[in-house]
């Protein structure tokens, strides 16, 4: 039996033909409904161990997947007795082999597979960097055409572990929002399919495997979940994974509390949630956005249009789980990241360093008790180790003369 999709607004379920929204036009995040209520772990080397709860029929082979391990040294520094690390990146000493070094690769694998199964076409991806790198890597292995739109500032992050294939890379002036605008226009062309971001169930359930892997390794749903967030999609995914684990029956009955962090001074989600407001009001929650975004070290956490208000989105996740949001300075993130690297031997992505600092803040404020079971999502890292193993290759942008006329017209590149 195949999985179905359910609209959170009208409650209708229907077969998956690659939809990103309810056929009746309702505004809400569709959710995948899997026939297997109990999770059976498959004999696969990476993410597709959890294919029962991924919206795909076929399973490509990859070593890329999340790993979970218990922290001893970092935990001691933080003052916790039961701290677990969910890690996606490259760290051979932890059996972690994700060459693009972030959990965006967990989104890319099932998204590309679902795209192939539900109609094909060229997948269009707008990215600040990490998502683009992940899709560039997977496009080559999966023989799937991908068109990436990236702000010039993010270009240096677009590399692959082997020369890129099937990838067209377009660089645009401006920030992530400008890349999204260009990608949206290109998607008006026939044959160009938007990957959909948080609206794509494959992206969310791919990220959700971090939480599944943790619960399976620990033996239960953790009490607390800590992550650095830009769109909040990873946190929505953790909530949805926890709901499935509760329905499974073997992992406990309680949702985790969410402790989510953004990088000061750009903290729209922190600001809106602290006011317990479902709407983000730009003047209040992200004043001087452009300047604030430029001042942030972890710029993958700077999303101006996060899926926060939408039914099934981050406001609902925080409301269901209970939770706390943290604004973290560059300095606090940097020192927490160094502490993590010194104790665990993995260089965290700047966004994961923000999560490390949030964990310290949560313990400090008494939001997390010292014996609680805590999952810290280290959403990316291992860049140093990957460079020892691979000769990474930058993906080349197409020259203006090579941009197909139809795209040129749409994108103003
Ligand atoms: C994208 C990203 C995040 C933020 O994830 P969201 O789902 O957008 O909130 C955190 N860490 C890393 C390394 C990322 O690439
Ligand atoms: Zn609907």
CSV table of C-alpha atoms and ligand atoms in Angstrom, one decimal:
chain,number,residue,atom,x,y,z
A,1,UNK,CA,0.0,0.0,0.0
A,2,UNK,CA,1.2,3.5,-0.8
A,3,UNK,CA,1.2,6.5,1.5
A,4,UNK,CA,-1.4,9.2,1.2
A,5,UNK,CA,-1.3,13.0,1.7
A,6,UNK,CA,-3.7,14.8,4.1
A,7,UNK,CA,-4.7,18.5,4.0
A,8,UNK,CA,-4.6,19.9,7.6
A,9,UNK,CA,-7.4,22.4,6.7
A,10,UNK,CA,-10.2,20.2,5.1
A,11,UNK,CA,-8.9,16.9,6.4
A,12,UNK,CA,-9.2,15.2,3.0
A,13,UNK,CA,-6.7,12.5,2.1
A,14,UNK,CA,-5.6,11.7,-1.4
A,15,UNK,CA,-2.9,9.7,-3.3
A,16,UNK,CA,0.5,11.4,-3.7
A,17,UNK,CA,1.1,12.7,-7.3
A,18,UNK,CA,3.8,15.1,-6.1
A,19,UNK,CA,1.4,17.8,-4.7
A,20,UNK,CA,2.8,20.6,-2.7
A,21,UNK,CA,-0.7,21.9,-1.7
A,22,UNK,CA,-4.3,20.7,-1.3
A,23,UNK,CA,-6.0,20.3,-4.7
A,24,UNK,CA,-8.9,22.5,-3.2
A,25,UNK,CA,-6.4,25.3,-2.8
A,26,UNK,CA,-6.3,25.3,1.1
A,27,UNK,CA,-3.4,27.0,2.7
A,28,UNK,CA,-1.7,24.5,4.9
A,29,UNK,CA,1.2,22.0,5.0
A,30,UNK,CA,0.1,18.7,3.6
A,31,UNK,CA,1.2,15.7,5.8
A,32,UNK,CA,2.1,12.2,4.6
A,33,UNK,CA,0.1,9.4,6.0
A,34,UNK,CA,2.0,6.1,6.0
A,35,UNK,CA,0.3,2.7,6.0
A,36,UNK,CA,2.9,1.3,8.5
A,37,UNK,CA,1.9,2.5,11.9
A,38,UNK,CA,4.9,0.7,13.4
A,39,UNK,CA,8.3,1.6,12.1
A,40,UNK,CA,10.4,-1.2,10.7
A,41,UNK,CA,14.0,-0.4,10.1
A,42,UNK,CA,15.3,-1.5,6.8
A,43,UNK,CA,18.7,-2.9,6.0
A,44,UNK,CA,20.1,0.2,4.3
A,45,UNK,CA,23.3,2.1,5.0
A,46,UNK,CA,21.8,5.6,5.3
A,47,UNK,CA,18.6,7.6,5.5
A,48,UNK,CA,16.5,5.0,3.7
A,49,UNK,CA,16.7,2.8,6.8
A,50,UNK,CA,13.6,4.9,7.6
A,51,UNK,CA,11.9,4.5,4.2
A,52,UNK,CA,8.7,3.2,5.9
A,53,UNK,CA,8.1,6.8,6.8
A,54,UNK,CA,9.5,8.5,3.7
A,55,UNK,CA,7.2,9.4,0.7
A,56,UNK,CA,9.0,7.2,-1.8
A,57,UNK,CA,8.4,3.7,-3.3
A,58,UNK,CA,11.9,2.9,-4.5
A,59,UNK,CA,15.0,3.3,-2.4
A,60,UNK,CA,18.2,4.6,-3.9
A,61,UNK,CA,21.4,3.4,-2.2
A,62,UNK,CA,23.3,6.0,-0.2
A,63,UNK,CA,25.5,6.1,2.9
A,64,UNK,CA,24.2,9.5,3.7
A,65,UNK,CA,22.0,9.5,6.8
A,66,UNK,CA,21.7,10.9,10.4
A,67,UNK,CA,23.6,9.4,13.3
A,68,UNK,CA,22.9,9.6,17.0
A,69,UNK,CA,25.4,9.3,19.8
A,70,UNK,CA,25.5,10.0,23.5
A,71,UNK,CA,27.6,13.0,24.5
A,72,UNK,CA,29.9,12.6,27.5
A,73,UNK,CA,32.5,15.4,27.3
A,74,UNK,CA,30.3,18.2,25.9
A,75,UNK,CA,27.4,17.0,28.2
A,76,UNK,CA,29.7,17.4,31.2
A,77,UNK,CA,30.6,20.9,30.2
A,78,UNK,CA,26.9,21.8,29.8
A,79,UNK,CA,25.9,20.1,33.0
A,80,UNK,CA,23.7,17.4,31.6
A,81,UNK,CA,23.7,13.6,32.4
A,82,UNK,CA,21.6,12.4,29.5
A,83,UNK,CA,22.5,14.4,26.4
A,84,UNK,CA,22.3,12.9,22.9
A,85,UNK,CA,23.7,14.4,19.7
A,86,UNK,CA,21.8,14.0,16.4
A,87,UNK,CA,24.4,14.6,13.8
A,88,UNK,CA,24.3,15.0,10.1
A,89,UNK,CA,27.6,15.7,8.4
A,90,UNK,CA,31.0,14.1,8.0
A,91,UNK,CA,32.7,12.4,10.9
A,92,UNK,CA,34.1,9.0,10.2
A,93,UNK,CA,34.8,8.4,13.9
A,94,UNK,CA,31.0,8.6,14.4
A,95,UNK,CA,30.2,6.6,11.2
A,96,UNK,CA,28.7,9.8,9.7
A,97,UNK,CA,29.3,10.0,6.0
A,98,UNK,CA,27.3,12.9,4.6
A,99,UNK,CA,29.7,14.6,2.2
A,100,UNK,CA,27.8,17.9,1.9
A,101,UNK,CA,28.0,18.3,5.7
A,102,UNK,CA,24.4,19.3,6.6
A,103,UNK,CA,20.9,17.9,7.1
A,104,UNK,CA,19.8,19.5,3.9
A,105,UNK,CA,21.1,16.4,2.3
A,106,UNK,CA,18.5,14.4,4.2
A,107,UNK,CA,15.9,16.6,2.4
A,108,UNK,CA,17.5,16.2,-1.0
A,109,UNK,CA,17.6,12.4,-1.2
A,110,UNK,CA,13.8,11.7,-0.7
A,111,UNK,CA,12.8,14.9,-2.5
A,112,UNK,CA,14.7,13.9,-5.7
A,113,UNK,CA,13.4,10.3,-5.4
A,114,UNK,CA,9.8,11.5,-5.0
A,115,UNK,CA,10.2,13.9,-7.9
A,116,UNK,CA,11.4,11.1,-10.2
A,117,UNK,CA,8.4,8.9,-9.1
A,118,UNK,CA,5.8,11.6,-9.5
A,119,UNK,CA,6.6,13.2,-12.8
A,120,UNK,CA,10.2,14.2,-13.3
A,121,UNK,CA,11.1,17.6,-14.9
A,122,UNK,CA,13.9,19.9,-13.8
A,123,UNK,CA,13.8,20.6,-10.0
A,124,UNK,CA,14.2,24.3,-9.2
A,125,UNK,CA,15.9,25.0,-5.9
A,126,UNK,CA,16.5,28.4,-4.3
A,127,UNK,CA,19.2,28.3,-1.7
A,128,UNK,CA,21.4,30.4,0.6
A,129,UNK,CA,24.0,27.7,0.3
A,130,UNK,CA,23.6,24.4,2.2
A,131,UNK,CA,20.4,23.3,0.4
A,132,UNK,CA,22.0,24.1,-3.0
A,133,UNK,CA,25.1,22.1,-2.2
A,134,UNK,CA,23.0,19.1,-1.1
A,135,UNK,CA,20.9,19.1,-4.2
A,136,UNK,CA,23.9,19.5,-6.4
A,137,UNK,CA,25.5,16.4,-4.9
A,138,UNK,CA,22.4,14.3,-5.1
A,139,UNK,CA,21.5,15.4,-8.7
A,140,UNK,CA,24.7,13.7,-9.9
A,141,UNK,CA,24.2,10.4,-8.2
A,142,UNK,CA,20.4,10.3,-8.9
A,143,UNK,CA,20.6,11.4,-12.6
A,144,UNK,CA,18.1,14.2,-11.9
A,145,UNK,CA,18.3,17.7,-13.5
A,146,UNK,CA,18.5,20.4,-10.9
A,147,UNK,CA,18.5,24.2,-11.4
A,148,UNK,CA,20.0,26.1,-8.5
A,149,UNK,CA,19.4,29.8,-7.8
A,150,UNK,CA,21.8,31.1,-5.2
A,151,UNK,CA,22.7,34.6,-4.0
A,152,UNK,CA,26.3,35.6,-5.0
A,153,UNK,CA,27.3,35.6,-1.3
A,154,UNK,CA,26.4,31.9,-1.0
A,155,UNK,CA,28.3,30.8,-4.2
A,156,UNK,CA,31.4,29.6,-2.4
A,157,UNK,CA,29.2,27.0,-0.5
A,158,UNK,CA,28.1,25.3,-3.7
A,159,UNK,CA,30.6,22.5,-4.2
A,160,UNK,CA,30.3,18.7,-4.6
A,161,UNK,CA,32.5,15.8,-3.6
A,162,UNK,CA,32.8,14.8,-7.3
A,163,UNK,CA,32.5,17.0,-10.4
A,164,UNK,CA,28.8,18.1,-10.6
A,165,UNK,CA,26.5,16.6,-13.1
A,166,UNK,CA,23.0,17.5,-14.1
A,167,UNK,CA,23.3,20.9,-12.3
A,168,UNK,CA,22.6,24.4,-13.7
A,169,UNK,CA,23.7,27.1,-11.2
A,170,UNK,CA,22.5,30.7,-11.5
A,171,UNK,CA,23.9,33.4,-9.2
A,172,UNK,CA,21.8,36.4,-8.3
A,173,UNK,CA,22.5,39.8,-6.7
A,174,UNK,CA,20.9,40.2,-3.2
A,175,UNK,CA,20.0,37.7,-0.5
A,176,UNK,CA,18.1,34.5,-0.1
A,177,UNK,CA,14.8,36.2,-0.7
A,178,UNK,CA,16.0,37.5,-4.1
A,179,UNK,CA,17.0,34.0,-5.0
A,180,UNK,CA,13.5,32.7,-4.1
A,181,UNK,CA,11.9,35.4,-6.3
A,182,UNK,CA,14.0,34.4,-9.3
A,183,UNK,CA,13.4,30.7,-8.8
A,184,UNK,CA,9.6,31.4,-8.6
A,185,UNK,CA,9.7,33.1,-11.9
A,186,UNK,CA,11.6,30.3,-13.6
A,187,UNK,CA,9.0,27.8,-12.2
A,188,UNK,CA,6.4,29.5,-14.5
A,189,UNK,CA,8.2,27.8,-17.4
A,190,UNK,CA,7.0,24.4,-18.5
A,191,UNK,CA,9.1,21.5,-17.2
A,192,UNK,CA,10.6,23.5,-14.3
A,193,UNK,CA,9.2,22.2,-11.0
A,194,UNK,CA,9.6,24.0,-7.7
A,195,UNK,CA,10.9,21.8,-4.9
A,196,UNK,CA,8.5,23.5,-2.6
A,197,UNK,CA,10.6,24.0,0.6
A,198,UNK,CA,8.6,23.2,3.8
A,199,UNK,CA,5.5,22.4,1.6
A,200,UNK,CA,7.2,19.3,0.3
A,201,UNK,CA,6.5,16.3,2.5
A,202,UNK,CA,9.7,14.6,1.3
A,203,UNK,CA,11.8,17.5,2.6
A,204,UNK,CA,10.1,17.5,6.0
A,205,UNK,CA,10.1,13.7,6.4
A,206,UNK,CA,13.7,13.5,5.2
A,207,UNK,CA,14.7,16.0,8.0
A,208,UNK,CA,12.5,14.1,10.4
A,209,UNK,CA,14.8,11.0,10.2
A,210,UNK,CA,17.2,12.8,12.6
A,211,UNK,CA,14.4,12.5,15.2
A,212,UNK,CA,13.6,9.0,14.3
A,213,UNK,CA,17.2,7.9,14.5
A,214,UNK,CA,17.5,9.5,17.9
A,215,UNK,CA,14.3,7.9,19.3
A,216,UNK,CA,15.4,4.5,17.9
A,217,UNK,CA,18.9,4.8,19.3
A,218,UNK,CA,17.8,6.2,22.7
A,219,UNK,CA,14.8,3.8,22.9
A,220,UNK,CA,12.3,6.6,23.6
A,221,UNK,CA,11.2,10.1,22.5
A,222,UNK,CA,13.6,12.6,24.1
A,223,UNK,CA,12.1,15.1,26.6
A,224,UNK,CA,13.7,18.1,24.8
A,225,UNK,CA,14.8,18.9,21.3
A,226,UNK,CA,17.3,21.7,20.5
A,227,UNK,CA,17.9,23.2,17.1
A,228,UNK,CA,19.0,26.4,15.3
A,229,UNK,CA,16.2,27.4,13.0
A,230,UNK,CA,15.8,29.6,9.9
A,231,UNK,CA,12.6,28.4,8.4
A,232,UNK,CA,11.7,26.1,11.3
A,233,UNK,CA,11.1,23.2,8.9
A,234,UNK,CA,13.4,21.0,10.8
A,235,UNK,CA,11.5,21.6,14.0
A,236,UNK,CA,8.1,21.0,12.3
A,237,UNK,CA,9.6,17.7,11.0
A,238,UNK,CA,10.7,16.7,14.5
A,239,UNK,CA,7.1,17.3,15.8
A,240,UNK,CA,5.6,15.3,13.0
A,241,UNK,CA,8.2,12.5,13.6
A,242,UNK,CA,7.3,12.5,17.3
A,243,UNK,CA,3.6,12.2,16.5
A,244,UNK,CA,4.3,9.1,14.3
A,245,UNK,CA,6.5,7.6,17.1
A,246,UNK,CA,3.7,8.2,19.6
A,247,UNK,CA,1.2,6.4,17.3
A,248,UNK,CA,3.8,3.6,16.9
A,249,UNK,CA,3.3,2.9,20.6
A,250,UNK,CA,6.9,1.8,21.6
A,251,UNK,CA,8.6,5.1,22.2
A,252,UNK,CA,6.5,6.9,24.8
A,253,UNK,CA,3.5,9.2,24.7
A,254,UNK,CA,4.9,12.6,25.2
A,255,UNK,CA,5.9,15.2,22.6
A,256,UNK,CA,9.3,16.7,23.1
A,257,UNK,CA,9.6,20.4,24.2
A,258,UNK,CA,11.1,22.4,21.4
A,259,UNK,CA,14.1,24.8,22.2
A,260,UNK,CA,14.8,26.7,19.0
A,261,UNK,CA,17.3,29.4,18.3
A,262,UNK,CA,18.1,32.1,15.9
A,263,UNK,CA,21.1,34.3,15.4
A,264,UNK,CA,20.9,37.9,16.7
A,265,UNK,CA,20.2,40.4,15.4
A,266,UNK,CA,17.9,38.7,12.9
A,267,UNK,CA,15.3,36.8,15.0
A,268,UNK,CA,11.8,37.1,13.5
A,269,UNK,CA,10.6,33.7,14.9
A,270,UNK,CA,11.9,34.4,18.4
A,271,UNK,CA,10.2,37.8,18.4
A,272,UNK,CA,6.8,36.5,17.1
A,273,UNK,CA,6.7,33.5,19.4
A,274,UNK,CA,7.7,35.4,22.5
A,275,UNK,CA,4.6,37.5,21.9
A,276,UNK,CA,2.7,34.3,21.3
A,277,UNK,CA,1.6,35.8,18.0
A,278,UNK,CA,0.7,33.6,15.0
A,279,UNK,CA,1.6,36.4,12.5
A,280,UNK,CA,5.0,37.7,11.8
A,281,UNK,CA,4.8,41.5,11.6
A,282,UNK,CA,7.9,42.7,9.7
A,283,UNK,CA,8.1,46.1,11.4
A,284,UNK,CA,8.1,44.5,14.9
A,285,UNK,CA,9.8,41.1,14.3
A,286,UNK,CA,12.4,41.9,11.7
A,287,UNK,CA,13.2,45.7,11.6
A,288,UNK,CA,16.0,46.7,9.3
A,289,UNK,CA,16.0,43.2,7.9
A,290,UNK,CA,18.8,43.6,5.3
A,291,UNK,CA,21.2,45.1,7.7
A,292,UNK,CA,20.3,42.5,10.4
A,293,UNK,CA,20.8,39.7,7.9
A,294,UNK,CA,24.3,41.0,7.0
A,295,UNK,CA,25.3,41.1,10.7
A,296,UNK,CA,24.5,37.4,11.3
A,297,UNK,CA,27.2,34.7,11.1
A,298,UNK,CA,24.9,31.8,10.6
A,299,UNK,CA,23.2,33.1,7.5
A,300,UNK,CA,21.4,29.8,6.8
A,301,UNK,CA,19.2,30.9,9.7
A,302,UNK,CA,18.0,34.1,8.0
A,303,UNK,CA,14.7,33.3,6.3
A,304,UNK,CA,12.2,36.2,5.8
A,305,UNK,CA,9.3,34.0,5.0
A,306,UNK,CA,9.3,31.0,7.3
A,307,UNK,CA,6.3,28.6,7.4
A,308,UNK,CA,5.3,29.9,10.8
A,309,UNK,CA,1.7,31.1,10.4
A,310,UNK,CA,0.5,28.4,8.0
A,311,UNK,CA,-1.7,25.6,9.4
A,312,UNK,CA,0.6,22.7,10.3
A,313,UNK,CA,3.6,25.1,10.5
A,314,UNK,CA,5.9,26.2,13.2
A,315,UNK,CA,3.4,28.1,15.3
A,316,UNK,CA,1.3,24.9,15.5
A,317,UNK,CA,4.4,22.9,16.3
A,318,UNK,CA,5.5,25.1,19.1
A,319,UNK,CA,1.9,25.3,20.4
A,320,UNK,CA,1.5,21.5,20.5
A,321,UNK,CA,5.0,20.7,21.9
A,322,UNK,CA,5.4,23.7,24.2
A,323,UNK,CA,8.6,25.5,23.7
A,324,UNK,CA,11.1,28.2,24.0
A,325,UNK,CA,12.9,30.4,21.5
A,326,UNK,CA,16.4,31.8,22.0
A,327,UNK,CA,18.2,34.8,20.4
A,328,UNK,CA,21.9,33.9,20.3
A,329,UNK,CA,24.7,36.4,19.6
A,330,UNK,CA,27.5,35.7,17.2
A,331,UNK,CA,30.0,35.6,20.1
A,332,UNK,CA,28.0,33.2,22.2
A,333,UNK,CA,27.6,30.9,19.2
A,334,UNK,CA,31.2,31.0,18.4
A,335,UNK,CA,32.4,30.1,21.9
A,336,UNK,CA,29.8,27.3,22.2
A,337,UNK,CA,30.8,25.9,18.8
A,338,UNK,CA,34.5,25.9,19.9
A,339,UNK,CA,33.5,24.1,23.1
A,340,UNK,CA,31.6,21.5,21.0
A,341,UNK,CA,34.5,21.0,18.7
A,342,UNK,CA,37.0,20.6,21.5
A,343,UNK,CA,34.9,18.1,23.4
A,344,UNK,CA,33.3,16.1,20.5
A,345,UNK,CA,36.0,16.4,17.7
A,346,UNK,CA,33.5,17.8,15.1
A,347,UNK,CA,33.6,21.3,13.8
A,348,UNK,CA,29.9,22.4,13.8
A,349,UNK,CA,28.3,24.5,11.1
A,350,UNK,CA,27.7,28.0,12.4
A,351,UNK,CA,24.0,27.3,12.6
A,352,UNK,CA,24.7,24.2,14.7
A,353,UNK,CA,26.9,26.3,16.9
A,354,UNK,CA,23.9,28.5,17.5
A,355,UNK,CA,22.1,25.4,18.8
A,356,UNK,CA,25.0,24.6,21.1
A,357,UNK,CA,24.7,28.1,22.6
A,358,UNK,CA,20.9,27.7,23.0
A,359,UNK,CA,21.4,24.5,24.9
A,360,UNK,CA,23.8,26.3,27.3
A,361,UNK,CA,21.2,29.1,27.7
A,362,UNK,CA,18.4,26.6,28.3
A,363,UNK,CA,20.2,24.8,31.1
A,364,UNK,CA,21.4,28.1,32.5
A,365,UNK,CA,17.8,29.4,32.7
A,366,UNK,CA,16.5,26.1,34.2
A,367,UNK,CA,14.4,25.4,31.2
A,368,UNK,CA,16.1,22.0,30.9
A,369,UNK,CA,16.8,20.0,34.0
A,370,UNK,CA,20.2,18.3,34.5
A,371,UNK,CA,18.8,14.7,34.2
A,372,UNK,CA,16.4,15.3,31.4
A,373,UNK,CA,16.8,13.3,28.1
A,374,UNK,CA,17.9,15.9,25.6
A,375,UNK,CA,18.4,15.7,21.8
A,376,UNK,CA,20.8,18.4,20.4
A,377,UNK,CA,20.4,18.5,16.6
A,378,UNK,CA,23.9,19.3,15.2
A,379,UNK,CA,22.4,20.1,11.8
A,380,UNK,CA,25.7,20.3,10.0
A,381,UNK,CA,29.5,20.0,10.5
A,382,UNK,CA,32.6,18.0,9.7
A,383,UNK,CA,33.8,20.4,7.0
A,384,UNK,CA,37.4,19.9,8.1
A,385,UNK,CA,37.2,16.1,7.9
A,386,UNK,CA,35.5,16.1,4.5
A,387,UNK,CA,38.3,18.1,3.0
A,388,UNK,CA,40.8,15.5,4.2
A,389,UNK,CA,38.8,12.8,2.4
A,390,UNK,CA,37.6,14.5,-0.8
A,391,UNK,CA,38.9,17.0,-3.3
A,392,UNK,CA,35.7,19.0,-3.4
A,393,UNK,CA,34.9,20.7,-6.6
A,394,UNK,CA,33.1,24.1,-6.9
A,395,UNK,CA,30.0,24.0,-9.1
A,396,UNK,CA,30.4,26.4,-12.0
A,397,UNK,CA,27.7,29.1,-12.7
A,398,UNK,CA,26.5,29.1,-16.2
A,399,UNK,CA,27.8,32.0,-18.2
A,400,UNK,CA,25.3,34.6,-19.3
A,401,UNK,CA,25.7,33.5,-22.9
A,402,UNK,CA,24.7,30.0,-21.9
A,403,UNK,CA,21.5,30.9,-20.0
A,404,UNK,CA,18.6,29.6,-22.1
A,405,UNK,CA,16.6,32.6,-23.4
A,406,UNK,CA,13.4,31.6,-21.7
A,407,UNK,CA,15.2,31.6,-18.3
A,408,UNK,CA,17.0,34.9,-19.0
A,409,UNK,CA,13.7,36.5,-19.7
A,410,UNK,CA,12.3,35.3,-16.4
A,411,UNK,CA,15.2,35.7,-14.1
A,412,UNK,CA,17.0,39.0,-15.1
A,413,UNK,CA,20.4,37.4,-14.5
B,1,LIG,C1,19.0,25.0,6.9
B,1,LIG,C2,19.8,24.8,8.1
B,1,LIG,C3,19.3,25.0,9.4
B,1,LIG,C4,17.9,25.6,9.6
B,1,LIG,O1,16.9,24.7,9.3
B,1,LIG,P1,15.4,25.1,9.1
B,1,LIG,O2,14.7,23.9,8.8
B,1,LIG,O3,15.4,26.0,7.9
B,1,LIG,O4,15.0,25.8,10.3
B,1,LIG,C5,20.1,24.7,10.5
B,1,LIG,N1,21.3,24.3,10.4
B,1,LIG,C6,21.9,24.0,9.2
B,1,LIG,C7,23.3,23.5,9.1
B,1,LIG,C8,21.2,24.3,8.0
B,1,LIG,O5,21.7,24.1,6.8
B,2,LIG,ZN1,-7.8,21.0,1.8
